[in-house]
Coordinates of C-alpha atoms in Angstrom, one line a residue:
Chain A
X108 CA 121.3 -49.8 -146.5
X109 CA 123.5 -50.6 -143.6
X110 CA 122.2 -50.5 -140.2
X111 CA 123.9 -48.4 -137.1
X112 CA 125.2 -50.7 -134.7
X113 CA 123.1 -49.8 -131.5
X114 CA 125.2 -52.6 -128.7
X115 CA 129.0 -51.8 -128.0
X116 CA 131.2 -49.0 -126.6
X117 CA 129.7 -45.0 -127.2
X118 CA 131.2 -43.5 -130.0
X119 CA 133.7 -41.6 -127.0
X120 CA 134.6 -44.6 -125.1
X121 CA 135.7 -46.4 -128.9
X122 CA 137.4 -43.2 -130.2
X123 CA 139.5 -43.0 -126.7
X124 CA 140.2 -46.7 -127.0
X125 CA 141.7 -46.7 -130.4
X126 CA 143.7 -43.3 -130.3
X127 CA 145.0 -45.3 -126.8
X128 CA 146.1 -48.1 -128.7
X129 CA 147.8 -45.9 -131.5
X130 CA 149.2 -43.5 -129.2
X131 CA 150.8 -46.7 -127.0
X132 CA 152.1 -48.3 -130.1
X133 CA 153.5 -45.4 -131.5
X134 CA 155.3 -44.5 -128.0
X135 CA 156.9 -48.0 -127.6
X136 CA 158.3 -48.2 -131.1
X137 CA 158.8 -44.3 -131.8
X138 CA 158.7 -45.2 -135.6
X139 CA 156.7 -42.3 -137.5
X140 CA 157.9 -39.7 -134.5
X141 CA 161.8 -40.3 -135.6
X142 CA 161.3 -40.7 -139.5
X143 CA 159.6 -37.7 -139.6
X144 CA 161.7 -35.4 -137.1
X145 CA 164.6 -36.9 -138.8
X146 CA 162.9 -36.0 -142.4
X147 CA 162.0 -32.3 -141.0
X148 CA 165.7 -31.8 -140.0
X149 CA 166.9 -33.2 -143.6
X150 CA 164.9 -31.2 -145.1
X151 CA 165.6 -28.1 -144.0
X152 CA 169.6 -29.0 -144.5
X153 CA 168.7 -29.7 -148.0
X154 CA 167.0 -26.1 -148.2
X155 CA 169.8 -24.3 -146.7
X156 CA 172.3 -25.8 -149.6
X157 CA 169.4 -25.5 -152.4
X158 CA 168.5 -21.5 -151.4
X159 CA 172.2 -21.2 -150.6
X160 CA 171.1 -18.9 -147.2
X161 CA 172.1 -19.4 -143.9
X162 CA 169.2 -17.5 -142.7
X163 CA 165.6 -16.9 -143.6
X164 CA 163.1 -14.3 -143.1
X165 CA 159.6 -13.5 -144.1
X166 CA 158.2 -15.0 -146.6
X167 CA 160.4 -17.4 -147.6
X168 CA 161.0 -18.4 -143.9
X169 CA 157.1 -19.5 -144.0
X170 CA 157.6 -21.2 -147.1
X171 CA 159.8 -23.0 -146.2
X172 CA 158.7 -23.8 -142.5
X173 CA 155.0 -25.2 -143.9
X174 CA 156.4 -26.9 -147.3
X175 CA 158.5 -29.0 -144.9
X176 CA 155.4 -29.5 -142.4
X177 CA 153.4 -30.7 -145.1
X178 CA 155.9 -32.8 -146.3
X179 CA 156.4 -34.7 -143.1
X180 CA 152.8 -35.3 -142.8
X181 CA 152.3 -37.1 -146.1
X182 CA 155.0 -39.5 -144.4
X183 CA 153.0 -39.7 -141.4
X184 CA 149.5 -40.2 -143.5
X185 CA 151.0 -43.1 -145.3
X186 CA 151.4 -44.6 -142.3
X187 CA 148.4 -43.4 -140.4
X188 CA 146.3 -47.0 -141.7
X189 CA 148.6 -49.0 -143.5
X190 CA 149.9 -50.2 -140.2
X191 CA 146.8 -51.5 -139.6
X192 CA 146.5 -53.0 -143.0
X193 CA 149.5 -54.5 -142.4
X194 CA 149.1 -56.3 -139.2
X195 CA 145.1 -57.1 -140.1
X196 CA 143.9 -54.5 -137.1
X197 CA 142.1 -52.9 -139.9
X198 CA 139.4 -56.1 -140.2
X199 CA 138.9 -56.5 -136.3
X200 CA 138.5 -52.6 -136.2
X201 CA 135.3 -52.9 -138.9
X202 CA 134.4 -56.5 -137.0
X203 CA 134.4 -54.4 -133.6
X204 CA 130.7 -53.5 -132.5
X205 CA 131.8 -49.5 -133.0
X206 CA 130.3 -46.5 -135.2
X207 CA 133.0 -46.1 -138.1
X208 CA 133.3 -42.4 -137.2
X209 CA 135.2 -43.7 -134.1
X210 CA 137.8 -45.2 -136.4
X211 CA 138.3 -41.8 -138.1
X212 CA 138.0 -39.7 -135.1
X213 CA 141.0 -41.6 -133.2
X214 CA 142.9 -41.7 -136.3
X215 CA 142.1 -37.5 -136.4
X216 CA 143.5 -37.0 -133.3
X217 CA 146.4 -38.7 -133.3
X218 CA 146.9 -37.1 -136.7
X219 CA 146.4 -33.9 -134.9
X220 CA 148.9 -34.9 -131.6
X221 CA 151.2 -36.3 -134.1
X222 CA 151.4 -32.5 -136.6
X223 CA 151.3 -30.8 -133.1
X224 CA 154.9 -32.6 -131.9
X225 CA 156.1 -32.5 -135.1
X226 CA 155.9 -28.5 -135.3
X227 CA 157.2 -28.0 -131.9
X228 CA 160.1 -30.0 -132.7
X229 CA 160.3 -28.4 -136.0
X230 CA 160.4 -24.6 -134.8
X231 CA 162.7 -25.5 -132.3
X232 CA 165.0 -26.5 -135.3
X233 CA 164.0 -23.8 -137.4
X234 CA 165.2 -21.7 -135.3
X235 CA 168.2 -23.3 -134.6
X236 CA 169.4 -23.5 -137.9
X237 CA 167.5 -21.4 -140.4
X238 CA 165.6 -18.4 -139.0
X239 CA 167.0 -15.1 -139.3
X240 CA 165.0 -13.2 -136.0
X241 CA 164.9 -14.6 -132.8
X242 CA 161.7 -16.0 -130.9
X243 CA 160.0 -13.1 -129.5
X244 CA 156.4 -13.2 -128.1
X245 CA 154.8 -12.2 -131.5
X246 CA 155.5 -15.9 -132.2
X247 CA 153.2 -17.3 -130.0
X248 CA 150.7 -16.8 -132.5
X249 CA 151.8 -19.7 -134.5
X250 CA 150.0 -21.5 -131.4
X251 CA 146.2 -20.8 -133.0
X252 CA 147.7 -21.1 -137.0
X253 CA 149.3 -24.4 -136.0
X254 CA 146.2 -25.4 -134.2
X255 CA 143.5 -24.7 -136.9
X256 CA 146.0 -26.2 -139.6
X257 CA 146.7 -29.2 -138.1
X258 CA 142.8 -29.8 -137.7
X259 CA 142.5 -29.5 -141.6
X260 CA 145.6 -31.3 -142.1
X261 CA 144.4 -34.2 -140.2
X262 CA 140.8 -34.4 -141.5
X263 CA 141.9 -34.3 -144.8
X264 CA 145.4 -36.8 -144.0
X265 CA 142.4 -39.3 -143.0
X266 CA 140.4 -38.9 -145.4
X267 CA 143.1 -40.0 -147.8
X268 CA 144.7 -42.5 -145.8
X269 CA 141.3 -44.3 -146.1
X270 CA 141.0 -43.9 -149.9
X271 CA 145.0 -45.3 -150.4
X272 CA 144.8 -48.0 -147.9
X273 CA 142.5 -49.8 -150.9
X274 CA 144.8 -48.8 -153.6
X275 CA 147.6 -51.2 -154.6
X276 CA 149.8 -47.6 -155.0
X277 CA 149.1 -46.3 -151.4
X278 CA 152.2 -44.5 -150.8
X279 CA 152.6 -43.3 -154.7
X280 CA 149.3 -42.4 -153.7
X281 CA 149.2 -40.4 -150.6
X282 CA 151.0 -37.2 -151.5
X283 CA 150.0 -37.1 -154.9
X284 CA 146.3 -36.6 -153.2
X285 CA 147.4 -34.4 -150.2
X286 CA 149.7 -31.5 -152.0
X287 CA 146.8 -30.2 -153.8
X288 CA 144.0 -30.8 -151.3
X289 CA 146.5 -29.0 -148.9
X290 CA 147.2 -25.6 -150.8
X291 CA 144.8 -23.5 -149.1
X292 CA 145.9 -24.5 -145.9
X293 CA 149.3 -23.8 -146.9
X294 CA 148.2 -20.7 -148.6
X295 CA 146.1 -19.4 -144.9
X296 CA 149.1 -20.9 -142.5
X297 CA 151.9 -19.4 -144.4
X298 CA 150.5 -16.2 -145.3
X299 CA 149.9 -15.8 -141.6
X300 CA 153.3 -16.8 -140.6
X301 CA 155.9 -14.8 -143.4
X302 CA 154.5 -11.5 -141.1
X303 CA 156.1 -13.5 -137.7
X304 CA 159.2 -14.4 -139.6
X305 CA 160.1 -10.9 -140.5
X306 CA 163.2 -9.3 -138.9
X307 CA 160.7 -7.6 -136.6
X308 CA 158.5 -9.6 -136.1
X309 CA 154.5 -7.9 -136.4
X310 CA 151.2 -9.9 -136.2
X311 CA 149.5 -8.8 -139.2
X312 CA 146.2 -9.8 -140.6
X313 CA 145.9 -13.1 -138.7
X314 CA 142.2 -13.5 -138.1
X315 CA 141.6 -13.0 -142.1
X316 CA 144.1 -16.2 -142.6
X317 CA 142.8 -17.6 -139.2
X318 CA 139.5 -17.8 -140.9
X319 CA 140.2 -19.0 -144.1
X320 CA 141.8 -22.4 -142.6
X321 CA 138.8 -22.3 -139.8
X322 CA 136.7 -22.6 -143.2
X323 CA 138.6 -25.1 -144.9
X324 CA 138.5 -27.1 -141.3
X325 CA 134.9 -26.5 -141.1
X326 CA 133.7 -28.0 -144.4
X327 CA 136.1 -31.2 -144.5
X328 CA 135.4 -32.2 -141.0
X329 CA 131.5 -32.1 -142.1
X330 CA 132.3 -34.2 -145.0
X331 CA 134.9 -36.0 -143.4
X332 CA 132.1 -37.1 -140.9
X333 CA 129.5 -37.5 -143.3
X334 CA 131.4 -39.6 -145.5
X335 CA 134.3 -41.8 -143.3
X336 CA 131.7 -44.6 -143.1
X337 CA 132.1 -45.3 -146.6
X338 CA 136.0 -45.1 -146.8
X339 CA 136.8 -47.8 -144.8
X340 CA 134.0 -50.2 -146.4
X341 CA 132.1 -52.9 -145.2
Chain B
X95 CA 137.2 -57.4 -149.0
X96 CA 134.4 -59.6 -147.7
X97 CA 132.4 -61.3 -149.8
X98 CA 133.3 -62.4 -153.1
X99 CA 133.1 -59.9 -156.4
X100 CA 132.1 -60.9 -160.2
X101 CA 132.6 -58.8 -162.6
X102 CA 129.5 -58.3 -163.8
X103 CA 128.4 -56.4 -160.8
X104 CA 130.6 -52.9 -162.0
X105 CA 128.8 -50.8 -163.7
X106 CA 125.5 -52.2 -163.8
X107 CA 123.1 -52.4 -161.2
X108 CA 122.0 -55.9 -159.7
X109 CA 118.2 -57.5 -160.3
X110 CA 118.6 -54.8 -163.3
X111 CA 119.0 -56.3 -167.0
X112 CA 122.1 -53.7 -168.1
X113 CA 120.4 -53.4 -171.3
X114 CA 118.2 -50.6 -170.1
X115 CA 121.7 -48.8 -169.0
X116 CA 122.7 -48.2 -172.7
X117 CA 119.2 -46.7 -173.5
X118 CA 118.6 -44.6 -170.5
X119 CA 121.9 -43.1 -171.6
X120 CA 121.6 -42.5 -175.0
X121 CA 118.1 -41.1 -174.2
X122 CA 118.0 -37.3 -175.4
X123 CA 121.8 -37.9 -176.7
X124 CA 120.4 -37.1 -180.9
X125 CA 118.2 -33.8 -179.9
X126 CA 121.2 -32.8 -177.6
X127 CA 123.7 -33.3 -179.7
X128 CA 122.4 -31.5 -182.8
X129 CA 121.2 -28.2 -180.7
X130 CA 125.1 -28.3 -179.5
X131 CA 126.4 -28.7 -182.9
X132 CA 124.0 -24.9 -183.9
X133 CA 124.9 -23.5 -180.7
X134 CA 128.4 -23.7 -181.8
X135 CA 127.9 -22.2 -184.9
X136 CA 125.8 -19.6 -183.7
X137 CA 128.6 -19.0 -181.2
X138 CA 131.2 -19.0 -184.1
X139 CA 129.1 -16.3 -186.1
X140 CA 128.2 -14.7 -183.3
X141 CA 131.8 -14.1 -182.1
X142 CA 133.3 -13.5 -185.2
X143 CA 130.6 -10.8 -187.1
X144 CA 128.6 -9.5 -184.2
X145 CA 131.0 -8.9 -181.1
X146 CA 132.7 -5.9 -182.3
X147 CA 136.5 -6.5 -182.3
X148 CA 138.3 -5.6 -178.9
X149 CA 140.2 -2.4 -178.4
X150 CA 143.2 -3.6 -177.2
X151 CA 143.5 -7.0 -177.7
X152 CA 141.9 -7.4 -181.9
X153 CA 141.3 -10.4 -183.0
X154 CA 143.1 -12.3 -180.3
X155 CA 140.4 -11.8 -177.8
X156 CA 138.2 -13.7 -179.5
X157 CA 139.6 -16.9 -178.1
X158 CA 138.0 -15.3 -174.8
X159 CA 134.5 -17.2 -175.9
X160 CA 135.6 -20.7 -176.4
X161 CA 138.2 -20.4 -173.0
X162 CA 136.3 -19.1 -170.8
X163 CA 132.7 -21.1 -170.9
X164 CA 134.8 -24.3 -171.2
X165 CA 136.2 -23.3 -168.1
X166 CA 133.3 -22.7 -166.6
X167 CA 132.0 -25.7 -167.8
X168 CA 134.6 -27.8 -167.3
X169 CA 134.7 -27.0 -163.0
X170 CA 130.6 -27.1 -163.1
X171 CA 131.6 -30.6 -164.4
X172 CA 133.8 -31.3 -161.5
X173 CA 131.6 -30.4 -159.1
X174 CA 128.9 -32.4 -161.0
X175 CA 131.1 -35.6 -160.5
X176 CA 130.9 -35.0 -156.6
X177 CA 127.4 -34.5 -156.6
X178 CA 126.6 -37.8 -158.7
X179 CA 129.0 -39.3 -156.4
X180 CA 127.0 -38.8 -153.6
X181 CA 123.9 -39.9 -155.4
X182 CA 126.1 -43.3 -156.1
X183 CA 126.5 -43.2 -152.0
X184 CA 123.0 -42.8 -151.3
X185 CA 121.2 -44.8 -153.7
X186 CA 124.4 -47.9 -154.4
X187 CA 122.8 -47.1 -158.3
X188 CA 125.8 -48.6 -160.2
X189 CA 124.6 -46.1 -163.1
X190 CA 125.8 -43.2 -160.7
X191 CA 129.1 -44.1 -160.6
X192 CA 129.4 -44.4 -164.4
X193 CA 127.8 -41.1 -164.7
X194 CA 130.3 -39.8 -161.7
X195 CA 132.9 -41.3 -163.7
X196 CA 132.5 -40.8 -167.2
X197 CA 131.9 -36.4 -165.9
X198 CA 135.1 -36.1 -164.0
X199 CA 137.1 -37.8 -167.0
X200 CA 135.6 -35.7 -169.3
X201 CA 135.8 -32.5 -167.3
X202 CA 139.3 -33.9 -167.4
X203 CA 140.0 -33.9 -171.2
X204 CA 138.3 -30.6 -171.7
X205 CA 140.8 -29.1 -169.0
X206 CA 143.4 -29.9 -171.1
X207 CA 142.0 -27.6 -174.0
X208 CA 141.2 -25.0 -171.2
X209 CA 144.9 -24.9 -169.8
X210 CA 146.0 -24.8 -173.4
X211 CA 144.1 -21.8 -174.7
X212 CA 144.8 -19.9 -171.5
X213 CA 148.4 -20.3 -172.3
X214 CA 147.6 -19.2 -175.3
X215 CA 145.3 -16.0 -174.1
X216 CA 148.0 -15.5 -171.5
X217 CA 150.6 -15.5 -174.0
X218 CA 149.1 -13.3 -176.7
X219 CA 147.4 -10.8 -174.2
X220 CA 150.0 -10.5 -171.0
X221 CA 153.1 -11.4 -173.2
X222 CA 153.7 -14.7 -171.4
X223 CA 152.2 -18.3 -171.4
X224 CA 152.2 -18.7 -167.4
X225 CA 150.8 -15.8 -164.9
X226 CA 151.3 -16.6 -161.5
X227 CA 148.8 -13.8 -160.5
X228 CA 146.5 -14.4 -161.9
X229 CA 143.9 -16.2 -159.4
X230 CA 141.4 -18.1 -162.0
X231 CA 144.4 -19.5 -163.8
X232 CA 146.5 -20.9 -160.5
X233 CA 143.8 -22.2 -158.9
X234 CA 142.1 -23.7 -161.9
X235 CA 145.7 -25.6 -161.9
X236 CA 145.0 -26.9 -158.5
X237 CA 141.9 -28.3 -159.5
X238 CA 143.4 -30.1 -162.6
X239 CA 146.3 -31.5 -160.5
X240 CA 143.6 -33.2 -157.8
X241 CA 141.6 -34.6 -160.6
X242 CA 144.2 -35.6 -162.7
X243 CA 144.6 -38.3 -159.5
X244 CA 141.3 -39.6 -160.0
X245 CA 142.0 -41.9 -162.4
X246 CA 145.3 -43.8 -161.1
X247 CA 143.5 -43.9 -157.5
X248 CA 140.5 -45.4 -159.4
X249 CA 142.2 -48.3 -160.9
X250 CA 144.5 -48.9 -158.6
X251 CA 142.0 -50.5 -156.4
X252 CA 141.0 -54.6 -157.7
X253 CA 137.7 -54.7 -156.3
X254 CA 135.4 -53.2 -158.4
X255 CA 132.3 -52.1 -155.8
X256 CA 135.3 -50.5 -153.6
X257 CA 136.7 -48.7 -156.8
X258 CA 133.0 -47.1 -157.1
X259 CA 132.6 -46.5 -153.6
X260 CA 136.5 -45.2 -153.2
X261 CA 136.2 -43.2 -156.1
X262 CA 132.8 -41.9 -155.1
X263 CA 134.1 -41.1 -151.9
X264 CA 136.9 -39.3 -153.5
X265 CA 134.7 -36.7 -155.8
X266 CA 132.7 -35.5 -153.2
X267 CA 135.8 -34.6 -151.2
X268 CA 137.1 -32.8 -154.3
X269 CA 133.9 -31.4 -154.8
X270 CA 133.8 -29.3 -151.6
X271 CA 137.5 -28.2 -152.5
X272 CA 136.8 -26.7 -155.6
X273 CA 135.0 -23.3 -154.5
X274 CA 137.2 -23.8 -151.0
X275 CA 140.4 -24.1 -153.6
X276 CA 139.1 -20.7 -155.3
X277 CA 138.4 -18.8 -152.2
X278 CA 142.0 -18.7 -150.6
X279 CA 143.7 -19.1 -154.0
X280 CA 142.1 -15.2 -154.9
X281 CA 142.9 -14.1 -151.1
X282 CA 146.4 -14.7 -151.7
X283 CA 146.7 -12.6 -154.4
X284 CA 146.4 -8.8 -153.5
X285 CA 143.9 -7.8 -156.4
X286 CA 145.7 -5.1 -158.1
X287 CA 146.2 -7.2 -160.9
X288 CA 143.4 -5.9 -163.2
X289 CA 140.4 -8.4 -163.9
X290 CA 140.5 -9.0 -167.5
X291 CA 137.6 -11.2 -167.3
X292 CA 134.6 -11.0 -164.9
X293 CA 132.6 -14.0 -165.0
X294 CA 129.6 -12.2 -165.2
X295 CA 131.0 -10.1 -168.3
X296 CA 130.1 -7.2 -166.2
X297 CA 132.4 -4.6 -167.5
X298 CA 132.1 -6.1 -171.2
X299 CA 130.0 -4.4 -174.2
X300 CA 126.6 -6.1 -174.0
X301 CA 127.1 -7.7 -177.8
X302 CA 130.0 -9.4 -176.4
X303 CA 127.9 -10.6 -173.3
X304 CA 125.5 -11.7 -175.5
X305 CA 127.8 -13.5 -177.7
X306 CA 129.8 -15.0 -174.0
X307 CA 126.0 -16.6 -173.0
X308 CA 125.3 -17.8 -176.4
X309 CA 128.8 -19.5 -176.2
X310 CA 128.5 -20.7 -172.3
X311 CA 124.8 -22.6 -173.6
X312 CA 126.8 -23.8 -176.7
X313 CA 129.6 -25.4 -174.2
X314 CA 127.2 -26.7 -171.7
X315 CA 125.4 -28.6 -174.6
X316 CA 128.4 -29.9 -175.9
X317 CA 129.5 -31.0 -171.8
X318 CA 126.3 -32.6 -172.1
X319 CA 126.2 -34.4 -175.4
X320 CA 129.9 -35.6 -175.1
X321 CA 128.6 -37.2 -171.4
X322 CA 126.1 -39.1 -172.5
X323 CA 127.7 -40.2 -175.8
X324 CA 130.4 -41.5 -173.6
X325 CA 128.0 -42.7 -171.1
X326 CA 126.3 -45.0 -174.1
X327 CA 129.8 -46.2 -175.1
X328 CA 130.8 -47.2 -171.8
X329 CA 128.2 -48.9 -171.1
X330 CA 128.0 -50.6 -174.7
X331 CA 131.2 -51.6 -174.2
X332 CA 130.8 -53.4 -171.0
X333 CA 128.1 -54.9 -172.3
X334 CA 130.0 -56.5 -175.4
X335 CA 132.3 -58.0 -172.6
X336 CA 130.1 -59.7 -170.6
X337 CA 128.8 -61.0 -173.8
X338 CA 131.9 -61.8 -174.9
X339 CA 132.6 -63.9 -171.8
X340 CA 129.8 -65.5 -171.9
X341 CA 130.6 -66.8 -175.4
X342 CA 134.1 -68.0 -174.3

């Protein structure tokens, strides 16, 4: 059985040193942050001429909000290690004298900072070019649905990023695995949002949908934890 | 990744001759697979002259006891996978992984045949093949779509202790999202759609629940014999292999 590294950094200090080095690379090149705006804004173009609408509400508005979301993260996951792969940071981040969970904690949170710009910048455009009712205050609930969503989003997003960084098929790969592991947060997060999208805009049963991502964000992060050592390997 | 891989490491444990693998497998397999083969005819007699014929549906109801308990079966097998894959975690037993393995690809197969007769059911019973509504049938959908991954992910990774360990990884993650999966698939759907089938068979006549356990132990035994049968194979197989190369 492998033995816990007790020398090197604390599991905080190693997890704030990687999502530093992530969070600076990403910065200076900007290239996962413009795909995937660009891809968000695409796609919702492509939905306006496939739904022939010029303006959604409700349910569909959702849909179509968190289909795209979830689509723009599967770009971002593929990234999320292959960079490292890429460039060989992978085999100094297993070399370095750090617990694993650091390594997926980082990758987590910049996961989770990565989904949070992304929506901002994706309601803004929603807005802009698709939905029907204004922004009114009862939209500030998306702030807690985006929040518990992008947690299970990101848990999960690592997770598989791990598993298809050893495949030879990684980006085949990546959404094949997330699309169906993400359905029930879609399910929760839309559910919650079609009531926000409506022409008057109501908060209706959010703490039931609330709850069912909390769940699904429980669970995987437990697993997530319990498990990330093996992912990445020896 | 680090140090070098042969071959003859998959599958079978090391400082373990793999002989014992084969017979550990195919231990129980004959008893097992003979009570399976009566539990199915019990089933088929059972279902056919002693649950009484159903009001509304006839005779096409009676696919109702070979869908439902290979359902059932077939996401118990699922779940099974995860579990042995976390045994494979915990212990590095080589004979985990097969047996992690060789559940999910047959849970696999046998959703198939469950996805086919619940067209079927769906078809004769609600007058279509597909019924979005229909909680059990979307979500068992789900389920098939994750696992039908397994495989691909599985062998597209070279190194064979990272397939087991990947693929391990990968069932227990699945694992947890089956019941998650089955949870917020039925709170999406506002249940007014009525519940043909409790699991339970708690609104059914009590020959028919009789007949549905008798068919659920008849499916389970056939889960069971059809694992370890391809559990001997398997490892047989390997076996010949390494043989074979040592010949060459």
């Amino acid at each position: 059985m492998r033995q816990r590294r007790r020398q090197g950094p604390s599991l905080a200090a190693a997890t704030l040193a990687i999502l530093r080095k992530d969070l600076r690379l990403e910065l200076r090149t900007l290239e996962t942050l413009t795909a995937t705006l660009i891809f968000t804004t695409a796609t919702f173009v492509v939905f306006h001429f496939a739904l022939d609408r010029d303006e959604l509400v409700g349910d569909l508005a959702a849909g179509v909000f968190w289909v795209t979301i979830l689509f723009a993260s599967a770009l971002t996951i593929n990234r999320l290690l292959a960079n490292e792969r890429s460039q060989g940071g992978y085999e100094s981040l297993l070399l370095a004298p750090i617990d694993r969970n650091a390594i997926l904690l980082a990758k987590m949170m910049f996961l989770f900072l990565a989904l949070c710009v992304l929506e901002i910048f994706a309601f803004a455009v929603f807005t802009l070019l698709l939905l029907g009712p204004n922004p009114t205050t009862e939209m500030l609930a998306l702030i807690p649905i985006c929040v518990l969503a992008n947690i299970g989003l990101a848990t999960i997003g690592t997770l598989v990023s791990g598993i298809a960084t050893d495949t030879t098929a990684r980006e085949l790969l990546v959404p094949l695995m997330t699309l169906p592991l993400f359905i029930p947060v879609l399910i929760g997060a839309a559910e919650a949002t079609s009531s926000l999208f409506e022409a008057a805009p109501l908060i209706v049963d959010l703490g039931r949908w609330l709850s069912l991502i909390a769940l699904y964000d429980a669970v995987f992060v437990l697993i997530a934890y319990a498990i990330f050592e093996y992912v990445v390997g020896d | 990744m680090a140090q070098p891989q042969t071959d003859s490491r998959f599958f079978s444990s090391p400082g373990r001759p793999s002989r014992s693998s084969a017979e550990q497998f195919a231990r129980g397999l004959k008893p097992i697979a003979i009570a399976a083969v009566i539990a199915i005819a019990i089933t088929g007699i059972l279902a056919f002259w002693y649950a009484p014929i159903d009001a509304d549906q006839g005779m096409r109801q009676k696919i109702f006891f070979l869908h439902v308990p290979l359902a059932i079966v077939t996401l118990c097998g699922f779940f099974a996978g995860g579990v042995m894959g976390m045994q494979y975690l915990r212990t590095r037993d080589t004979a985990w992984d097969l047996r992690s393995y060789v559940a999910i690809h047959l849970s696999l197969i046998l959703g198939v045949v469950v996805l086919l007769t619940g067209a079927l059911w769906a078809k004769t019973s609600w007058g279509v093949y597909w019924e979005w509504k229909e909680p059990t049938l979307v979500s068992f959908l789900i389920v098939f779509l994750l696992y039908a991954i397994y495989q691909p992910m599985r062998f597209a990774i070279e190194d064979p202790e990272r397939q087991a360990q990947t693929a391990a990884v990968y069932s227990v993650v699945c694992g947890a999202f089956v019941p998650l999966n089955f949870i917020a698939v039925r709170m999406s759907e506002s249940l007014i759609h009525p519940r043909v089938l409790t699991a339970t068979g708690g609104n059914l006549p009590s020959e028919m629940r009789i007949t549905f356990y008798v068919a659920l132990i008849a499916a389970t035994l056939l889960w069971i014999a059809l694992w370890k049968f391809e559990l001997v194979a398997k490892s047989l197989s390997m076996q010949l292999k390494k043989l074979e190369r040592r010949l060459a």
